Amino acid sequence: MKHNHVDIITLGCSKNLVDSEILIKQFETNGYSCTHDSKTPRGEIAVINTCGFIGDAKEESINTILEFIERKKEGKLGKLFVMGCLSQRYREELETELPEVDKFYGKFNYKQLISDLGIAQTPQETSSRSITTPRHYAYLKISEGCDRHCAYCAIPIITGKHKSRPKQEIIAEVETLVSQGVKEFQVIAQELTYYGKDIDGKSHIAELISDIADIKGVEWIRLHYAYPAQFPYELLDVMREKKNVCKYLDVALQHISDHMLTAMQRHITKEETYRFIERVREAVPGITLRTTLMVGFPGETDEDFRELMDFTRRVRFERMGAFAYSEEEGTYGEIHYTDDIPPATKDSRLSELMSLQQSISAELEGERVGSVMRVIIDRKEGDYYIGRTEYSSPEVDPEVLIRADERTLRVGNFYDVLITDSEEFDLYATTILQTADA
């Protein structure tokens, strides 16, 4: 056990990661050293930042807590703290069931942990973080909470109403991160396009992204988690006109049949969804669309699923993830519907949908062979440098593999590469001598 050392484990999404990075900075400011997501934790203090989104995530969170409780029982750990979405939602039950945990914090009061330890007061600047990602990119959280009440989703129950961060605070954070070497920003929120509506009833996302794009040193901005209904189309103008706003939009559509969209309370129709996609692709030629789809929502018929398959075939999303419906207590779906789709049916539908997407992805990636693309190098792994184009977000999207014996590349730098080959989800490339940074 290393004294004055803290292990911080982050489960779930990149929004949780930002919270962990803020906490790490606070510990470091007070003289502690921190390790994030260590495979061999050795600190005297451990903090687990939990996810409570769906069943599998909750199970992973509980299992991780139990592992650290065992470490504590064996004398390998001094204090154990739990924070994040799971403890925000189930704190009372967790305190009763897991008394070995020293204290549970929710999603928003975790900054009290420092003062509760009697170390010092929490630093005031909310944007001060220790980046855990490769130093050339960072996640930028612009809001918390969500005012959309989709029937399957527990996020509004966990995080509460949408609350936009002040623009000047976000801009100051970007400027600080740029000064530390960050070139690429993944802009994240539960619902990106709602930004500003809680302040004056209007979406200000286009204005915010435009202002971030004007900051010197910001090379790439990528947008995550938009919502299709009441979409602020002026955002697409910014994406088209600002060279450093990636032609990439992550927008979860969930389904396409009117029957399912109504049941899910998505406030959009099949026809409107098709028109939305058409407008996006017209406004930003060459855009990459990432979406998430759901199978097995209560009442989903074979016909509904066939519509979803036809939709996927017709639209040909550049990036797509999917998951099977998981009933979450307290949601509209759990209260008003019966989870009536057998697990085996959910699994087979999910498998069929992802198999279709795999073939679409292989075709679309294959079309890039022979083209010259700009990539940023994320890391070196074995015989390859691993890079990404503007059309790929870290960890979830296809990567570009460049043989390391060709020439020495620098992690965090941009290079122009010639795409020479493709697989279902990845590309192979060779560098063109001139770097894209030059």
Coordinates of C-alpha atoms in Angstrom, one line a residue:
M1 CA 0.0 0.0 0.0
K2 CA 1.5 3.3 -1.1
H3 CA 0.8 6.2 1.3
N4 CA -0.4 9.5 -0.1
H5 CA -1.4 7.7 -3.3
V6 CA -4.9 7.4 -4.7
D7 CA -6.2 5.0 -7.2
I8 CA -9.2 6.4 -9.2
I9 CA -11.2 4.0 -11.3
T10 CA -13.7 5.4 -13.9
L11 CA -16.5 3.3 -15.2
G12 CA -19.0 4.3 -17.8
C13 CA -18.9 7.3 -20.2
S14 CA -16.5 10.1 -21.0
K15 CA -18.7 12.5 -18.9
N16 CA -17.7 10.4 -15.9
L17 CA -14.1 10.6 -17.0
V18 CA -14.2 14.4 -16.9
D19 CA -15.4 14.2 -13.2
S20 CA -12.5 11.9 -12.4
E21 CA -10.0 14.2 -14.0
I22 CA -11.3 17.1 -11.9
L23 CA -11.0 15.0 -8.7
I24 CA -7.5 13.9 -9.6
K25 CA -6.4 17.5 -10.0
Q26 CA -7.8 18.3 -6.5
F27 CA -5.9 15.4 -5.0
E28 CA -2.7 16.4 -6.7
T29 CA -3.2 20.0 -5.6
N30 CA -3.2 18.7 -2.0
G31 CA 0.0 16.7 -2.3
Y32 CA -1.3 13.3 -3.4
S33 CA -0.2 11.3 -6.3
C34 CA -2.9 9.6 -8.4
T35 CA -3.1 6.6 -10.7
H36 CA -6.1 6.3 -13.1
D37 CA -7.6 2.9 -14.0
S38 CA -4.5 1.0 -12.8
K39 CA -4.5 -2.7 -13.4
T40 CA -2.5 -3.1 -10.3
P41 CA -3.9 -0.6 -7.7
R42 CA -1.6 0.1 -4.8
G43 CA -2.8 3.3 -3.2
E44 CA -4.0 3.8 0.3
I45 CA -7.2 5.4 -1.0
A46 CA -9.4 4.2 -3.8
V47 CA -12.2 6.1 -5.5
I48 CA -14.6 4.3 -7.8
N49 CA -16.5 6.5 -10.2
T50 CA -19.6 4.3 -11.1
C51 CA -22.0 4.1 -14.0
G52 CA -25.7 3.4 -13.5
F53 CA -27.0 3.6 -17.0
I54 CA -28.0 0.0 -17.9
G55 CA -28.0 -3.4 -16.2
D56 CA -24.6 -4.4 -17.5
A57 CA -23.0 -1.2 -16.4
K58 CA -24.5 -1.4 -12.9
E59 CA -23.3 -5.0 -12.6
E60 CA -19.8 -3.9 -13.5
S61 CA -19.9 -1.1 -11.0
I62 CA -21.0 -3.4 -8.2
N63 CA -18.4 -6.1 -9.0
T64 CA -15.6 -3.4 -9.0
I65 CA -16.7 -2.2 -5.6
L66 CA -16.8 -5.7 -4.3
E67 CA -13.2 -6.3 -5.6
F68 CA -11.9 -3.3 -3.7
I69 CA -13.8 -4.2 -0.6
E70 CA -11.8 -7.5 -0.7
R71 CA -8.6 -5.5 -0.9
K72 CA -9.7 -3.5 2.1
K73 CA -10.4 -6.7 4.1
E74 CA -7.0 -8.0 3.2
G75 CA -5.3 -4.9 4.5
K76 CA -4.2 -3.7 1.0
L77 CA -6.4 -0.6 1.1
G78 CA -7.0 2.1 3.7
K79 CA -10.1 3.9 2.6
L80 CA -12.6 3.2 -0.2
F81 CA -15.0 5.9 -1.6
V82 CA -17.6 5.5 -4.3
M83 CA -19.1 8.3 -6.5
G84 CA -20.9 8.7 -9.8
C85 CA -24.2 7.7 -11.3
L86 CA -24.8 4.4 -9.4
S87 CA -24.4 6.0 -6.0
Q88 CA -26.3 9.1 -7.1
R89 CA -29.3 6.9 -7.7
Y90 CA -29.0 4.1 -5.1
R91 CA -27.0 5.7 -2.3
E92 CA -29.2 4.5 0.6
E93 CA -29.4 0.9 -0.6
L94 CA -25.7 0.8 -1.3
E95 CA -24.9 2.3 2.2
T96 CA -27.0 -0.5 3.7
E97 CA -25.6 -3.3 1.6
L98 CA -22.0 -2.3 1.4
P99 CA -21.0 -0.8 4.8
E100 CA -17.3 -1.5 4.1
V101 CA -17.3 1.6 1.8
D102 CA -16.2 4.6 3.8
K103 CA -18.5 7.0 2.1
F104 CA -20.7 7.2 -1.0
Y105 CA -20.9 10.4 -3.1
G106 CA -23.3 11.2 -5.8
K107 CA -22.8 12.7 -9.3
F108 CA -22.4 16.3 -8.1
N109 CA -21.2 16.4 -4.5
Y110 CA -18.0 14.3 -5.0
K111 CA -15.8 17.5 -4.6
Q112 CA -16.6 17.3 -0.9
L113 CA -14.4 14.2 -0.7
I114 CA -11.2 16.3 -0.3
S115 CA -12.5 18.3 2.6
D116 CA -14.1 15.2 4.2
L117 CA -10.6 13.7 4.3
G118 CA -9.5 16.7 6.2
I119 CA -6.8 17.5 3.6
A120 CA -7.8 21.0 2.5
Q121 CA -10.6 22.9 0.9
T122 CA -11.6 22.1 -2.7
P123 CA -9.9 24.3 -5.3
Q124 CA -12.5 26.8 -6.7
E125 CA -11.8 26.7 -10.4
T126 CA -14.3 24.1 -11.7
S127 CA -12.5 23.6 -15.0
S128 CA -9.1 22.6 -13.5
R129 CA -8.4 19.0 -14.5
S130 CA -5.6 16.5 -14.8
I131 CA -6.0 15.0 -18.3
T132 CA -6.0 11.2 -18.3
T133 CA -6.3 10.8 -22.1
P134 CA -3.3 11.1 -24.4
R135 CA -2.3 14.8 -23.9
H136 CA -3.2 15.8 -27.5
Y137 CA -7.0 15.3 -26.9
A138 CA -9.5 15.9 -24.2
Y139 CA -13.2 15.6 -23.5
L140 CA -15.1 18.9 -23.0
K141 CA -18.3 18.6 -21.0
I142 CA -20.6 21.6 -21.8
S143 CA -23.6 20.7 -19.7
E144 CA -25.1 18.2 -17.2
G145 CA -28.5 16.6 -17.1
C146 CA -31.2 16.1 -19.7
D147 CA -34.7 17.6 -20.2
R148 CA -35.7 14.9 -22.7
H149 CA -37.7 12.1 -21.1
C150 CA -37.3 9.1 -23.5
A151 CA -39.2 6.2 -22.2
Y152 CA -36.2 3.8 -21.8
C153 CA -33.7 6.2 -20.2
A154 CA -32.8 6.7 -16.6
I155 CA -30.4 9.5 -17.2
P156 CA -32.8 12.4 -16.3
I157 CA -33.6 10.5 -13.1
I158 CA -29.9 10.3 -12.2
T159 CA -28.6 13.7 -13.4
G160 CA -31.7 15.9 -13.2
K161 CA -32.7 18.7 -15.5
H162 CA -30.4 20.1 -18.2
K163 CA -27.9 22.6 -16.9
S164 CA -25.6 24.4 -19.3
R165 CA -22.2 25.5 -18.2
P166 CA -21.5 29.3 -18.7
K167 CA -19.9 29.9 -22.0
Q168 CA -17.0 31.9 -20.6
E169 CA -16.2 29.0 -18.3
I170 CA -16.0 26.6 -21.2
I171 CA -13.9 29.0 -23.3
A172 CA -11.5 29.5 -20.4
E173 CA -11.2 25.7 -20.0
V174 CA -10.4 25.3 -23.7
E175 CA -7.8 28.0 -23.6
T176 CA -6.1 26.4 -20.6
L177 CA -6.1 22.9 -22.2
V178 CA -4.7 24.3 -25.4
S179 CA -1.9 25.9 -23.4
Q180 CA -1.2 22.4 -22.0
G181 CA -0.9 20.9 -25.5
V182 CA -4.4 19.7 -26.2
K183 CA -5.2 20.0 -30.0
E184 CA -8.5 18.0 -30.3
F185 CA -11.7 18.4 -28.3
Q186 CA -14.5 15.9 -28.0
V187 CA -17.5 18.0 -27.1
I188 CA -19.8 16.0 -24.9
A189 CA -23.1 16.4 -23.1
Q190 CA -26.2 14.2 -22.3
E191 CA -27.9 16.3 -25.0
L192 CA -25.5 18.6 -26.9
T193 CA -28.1 20.5 -29.0
Y194 CA -30.1 21.6 -25.9
Y195 CA -27.1 23.8 -24.8
G196 CA -28.4 27.2 -23.7
K197 CA -32.1 26.5 -23.7
D198 CA -32.2 26.4 -19.9
I199 CA -30.7 29.9 -19.9
D200 CA -32.9 31.8 -22.3
G201 CA -35.1 29.2 -24.2
K202 CA -32.8 29.2 -27.3
S203 CA -30.1 26.7 -28.4
H204 CA -26.7 28.4 -28.3
I205 CA -24.7 25.4 -29.4
A206 CA -23.8 26.8 -32.8
E207 CA -22.5 30.0 -31.3
L208 CA -20.5 28.1 -28.7
I209 CA -18.8 25.8 -31.2
S210 CA -18.0 28.7 -33.5
D211 CA -16.3 30.5 -30.6
I212 CA -14.3 27.4 -29.6
A213 CA -13.3 27.0 -33.2
D214 CA -11.9 30.6 -33.2
I215 CA -9.4 29.8 -30.4
K216 CA -5.9 29.6 -31.7
G217 CA -4.5 26.1 -31.3
V218 CA -7.8 24.2 -31.5
E219 CA -7.2 21.8 -34.4
W220 CA -10.2 19.5 -34.2
I221 CA -13.6 19.8 -32.6
R222 CA -15.9 16.7 -32.6
L223 CA -19.5 16.7 -31.5
H224 CA -21.2 14.0 -29.5
Y225 CA -24.7 13.2 -28.4
A226 CA -27.0 15.4 -30.4
Y227 CA -30.8 14.8 -30.5
P228 CA -32.7 14.8 -33.8
A229 CA -36.0 16.6 -32.7
Q230 CA -35.8 20.4 -32.8
F231 CA -32.3 20.2 -34.1
P232 CA -30.5 23.6 -34.5
Y233 CA -29.6 23.5 -38.1
E234 CA -27.4 26.5 -37.8
L235 CA -24.9 24.2 -36.2
L236 CA -24.4 22.6 -39.6
D237 CA -23.4 25.9 -41.1
V238 CA -20.6 26.2 -38.5
M239 CA -19.5 22.6 -39.2
R240 CA -19.3 23.3 -42.9
E241 CA -17.6 26.7 -42.6
K242 CA -15.1 26.2 -39.8
K243 CA -12.2 23.9 -41.0
N244 CA -11.4 22.7 -37.5
V245 CA -14.9 21.5 -36.7
C246 CA -14.8 17.9 -37.8
K247 CA -17.4 16.7 -40.3
Y248 CA -18.7 14.3 -37.7
L249 CA -22.0 14.2 -35.7
D250 CA -23.0 11.7 -33.1
V251 CA -26.8 11.6 -32.9
A252 CA -28.6 8.7 -31.3
L253 CA -31.7 7.9 -33.3
Q254 CA -32.7 4.6 -31.5
H255 CA -35.4 3.4 -34.0
I256 CA -37.3 4.3 -37.2
S257 CA -40.7 2.8 -37.0
D258 CA -43.4 5.3 -36.0
H259 CA -44.8 2.6 -33.6
M260 CA -41.5 2.4 -31.7
L261 CA -40.6 6.1 -31.9
T262 CA -44.0 7.0 -30.3
A263 CA -43.6 4.3 -27.6
M264 CA -40.1 5.5 -26.9
Q265 CA -41.3 9.1 -26.6
R266 CA -38.8 10.4 -29.1
H267 CA -41.0 13.2 -30.4
I268 CA -40.0 12.6 -34.0
T269 CA -41.5 10.5 -36.8
K270 CA -40.1 8.2 -39.4
E271 CA -40.5 10.7 -42.1
E272 CA -39.0 13.5 -40.1
T273 CA -36.0 11.2 -39.2
Y274 CA -35.3 10.5 -42.9
R275 CA -35.6 14.3 -43.7
F276 CA -33.3 15.1 -40.8
I277 CA -30.5 12.8 -42.2
E278 CA -31.1 14.2 -45.7
R279 CA -30.7 17.8 -44.4
V280 CA -27.6 17.0 -42.5
R281 CA -25.9 15.3 -45.4
E282 CA -26.9 18.1 -47.8
A283 CA -25.7 20.8 -45.5
V284 CA -22.3 19.2 -44.7
P285 CA -21.1 17.1 -47.7
G286 CA -18.9 14.2 -46.7
I287 CA -20.1 14.2 -43.1
T288 CA -19.7 11.1 -41.0
L289 CA -22.9 10.2 -39.0
R290 CA -22.6 8.1 -35.9
T291 CA -25.8 6.8 -34.4
T292 CA -27.0 4.4 -31.7
L293 CA -30.0 2.1 -32.3
M294 CA -32.0 -0.1 -29.9
V295 CA -33.7 -3.4 -30.4
G296 CA -36.1 -5.2 -28.1
F297 CA -38.0 -2.2 -26.7
P298 CA -41.4 -3.4 -25.3
G299 CA -43.9 -4.1 -28.1
E300 CA -41.3 -4.2 -30.9
T301 CA -42.8 -6.5 -33.6
D302 CA -41.0 -8.3 -36.4
E303 CA -42.3 -5.7 -38.7
D304 CA -40.8 -2.9 -36.6
F305 CA -37.4 -4.7 -36.6
R306 CA -37.6 -5.2 -40.4
E307 CA -38.2 -1.4 -40.7
L308 CA -35.1 -0.8 -38.6
M309 CA -33.0 -3.2 -40.8
D310 CA -34.3 -1.5 -44.0
F311 CA -33.5 1.9 -42.4
T312 CA -29.9 0.8 -41.7
R313 CA -29.5 -0.6 -45.2
R314 CA -30.9 2.6 -46.8
V315 CA -29.1 5.2 -44.8
R316 CA -25.7 3.4 -44.5
F317 CA -24.4 5.1 -41.4
E318 CA -20.7 5.5 -41.4
R319 CA -20.6 4.6 -37.7
M320 CA -23.2 2.8 -35.7
G321 CA -23.6 1.1 -32.3
A322 CA -26.6 -0.8 -31.0
F323 CA -27.9 -2.3 -27.8
A324 CA -30.7 -4.4 -26.5
Y325 CA -33.4 -2.7 -24.4
S326 CA -32.7 -3.0 -20.6
E327 CA -35.6 -2.2 -18.3
E328 CA -34.6 0.6 -15.9
E329 CA -36.7 1.2 -12.8
G330 CA -38.5 4.5 -12.5
T331 CA -38.5 5.1 -16.3
Y332 CA -41.7 5.6 -18.2
G333 CA -41.0 2.3 -20.0
E334 CA -40.7 0.4 -16.7
I335 CA -43.8 1.9 -15.3
H336 CA -46.1 1.8 -18.3
Y337 CA -44.9 -1.1 -20.4
T338 CA -44.1 -4.8 -20.0
D339 CA -40.6 -6.0 -21.0
D340 CA -42.2 -8.6 -23.3
I341 CA -39.4 -9.3 -25.8
P342 CA -37.6 -12.6 -24.9
P343 CA -33.9 -12.2 -24.3
A344 CA -33.1 -14.6 -27.1
T345 CA -35.1 -12.5 -29.5
K346 CA -33.3 -9.3 -28.4
D347 CA -30.0 -11.1 -28.8
S348 CA -30.7 -12.4 -32.3
R349 CA -32.1 -9.0 -33.5
L350 CA -29.0 -7.3 -32.1
S351 CA -26.7 -9.8 -33.8
E352 CA -28.5 -9.4 -37.1
L353 CA -28.4 -5.6 -37.0
M354 CA -24.7 -5.5 -36.1
S355 CA -23.8 -8.0 -38.8
L356 CA -25.5 -5.8 -41.4
Q357 CA -23.6 -2.7 -40.1
Q358 CA -20.4 -4.7 -40.2
S359 CA -20.8 -5.3 -43.9
I360 CA -21.8 -1.6 -44.5
S361 CA -18.8 -0.4 -42.5
A362 CA -16.5 -2.7 -44.5
E363 CA -17.8 -1.3 -47.8
L364 CA -17.6 2.4 -46.7
E365 CA -14.1 1.9 -45.3
G366 CA -13.0 0.2 -48.5
E367 CA -14.1 3.2 -50.5
R368 CA -11.4 5.3 -48.8
V369 CA -8.6 3.1 -50.2
G370 CA -6.5 5.3 -52.5
S371 CA -7.4 8.6 -50.9
V372 CA -5.1 10.9 -49.0
M373 CA -6.3 11.7 -45.5
R374 CA -5.1 13.7 -42.5
V375 CA -4.6 11.7 -39.3
I376 CA -3.5 12.4 -35.8
I377 CA -1.3 9.8 -34.1
D378 CA -2.7 8.5 -30.8
R379 CA -0.1 5.9 -29.9
K380 CA 2.4 3.3 -31.0
E381 CA 1.2 -0.3 -30.6
G382 CA 3.4 -3.2 -31.6
D383 CA 4.5 -2.8 -35.2
Y384 CA 2.1 0.1 -35.9
Y385 CA 1.4 3.7 -35.2
I386 CA -2.3 4.1 -34.5
G387 CA -4.0 7.2 -35.9
R388 CA -7.4 8.6 -36.5
T389 CA -9.0 10.8 -39.2
E390 CA -11.4 13.6 -38.4
Y391 CA -14.2 11.0 -39.0
S392 CA -13.2 8.9 -36.0
S393 CA -13.6 9.5 -32.3
P394 CA -11.2 7.9 -29.8
E395 CA -11.9 4.3 -28.6
V396 CA -15.2 3.8 -30.4
D397 CA -14.4 4.3 -34.1
P398 CA -12.2 2.9 -36.8
E399 CA -8.5 3.6 -36.6
V400 CA -5.7 4.0 -39.2
L401 CA -2.7 1.7 -38.9
I402 CA 0.7 2.8 -40.2
R403 CA 3.7 0.5 -40.1
A404 CA 6.2 1.8 -37.5
D405 CA 9.3 0.7 -39.5
E406 CA 8.4 3.2 -42.3
R407 CA 9.6 6.3 -40.4
T408 CA 9.4 7.8 -37.0
L409 CA 6.1 9.6 -36.2
R410 CA 5.3 11.6 -33.2
V411 CA 2.3 10.9 -31.0
G412 CA 0.0 13.9 -31.0
N413 CA 1.2 15.2 -34.4
F414 CA -0.9 15.3 -37.6
Y415 CA 0.3 13.6 -40.8
D416 CA -1.1 13.2 -44.3
V417 CA -1.3 9.5 -45.2
L418 CA -2.3 7.5 -48.3
I419 CA -4.9 4.8 -47.5
T420 CA -3.6 1.5 -48.9
D421 CA -5.9 -1.1 -47.5
S422 CA -9.0 -1.6 -45.4
E423 CA -10.7 -4.1 -43.0
E424 CA -14.2 -4.0 -41.7
F425 CA -13.5 -1.4 -39.1
D426 CA -9.9 -0.2 -39.7
L427 CA -7.7 1.3 -42.4
Y428 CA -4.1 0.8 -43.3
A429 CA -1.9 3.7 -44.6
T430 CA 1.5 4.9 -45.5
T431 CA 2.7 8.3 -44.7
I432 CA 3.3 11.0 -47.2
L433 CA 6.6 12.7 -46.3
Q434 CA 5.2 16.2 -45.6
T435 CA 3.5 16.3 -42.2
A436 CA 0.1 17.9 -42.0
D437 CA 1.3 20.0 -39.0
A438 CA 3.8 21.8 -41.2

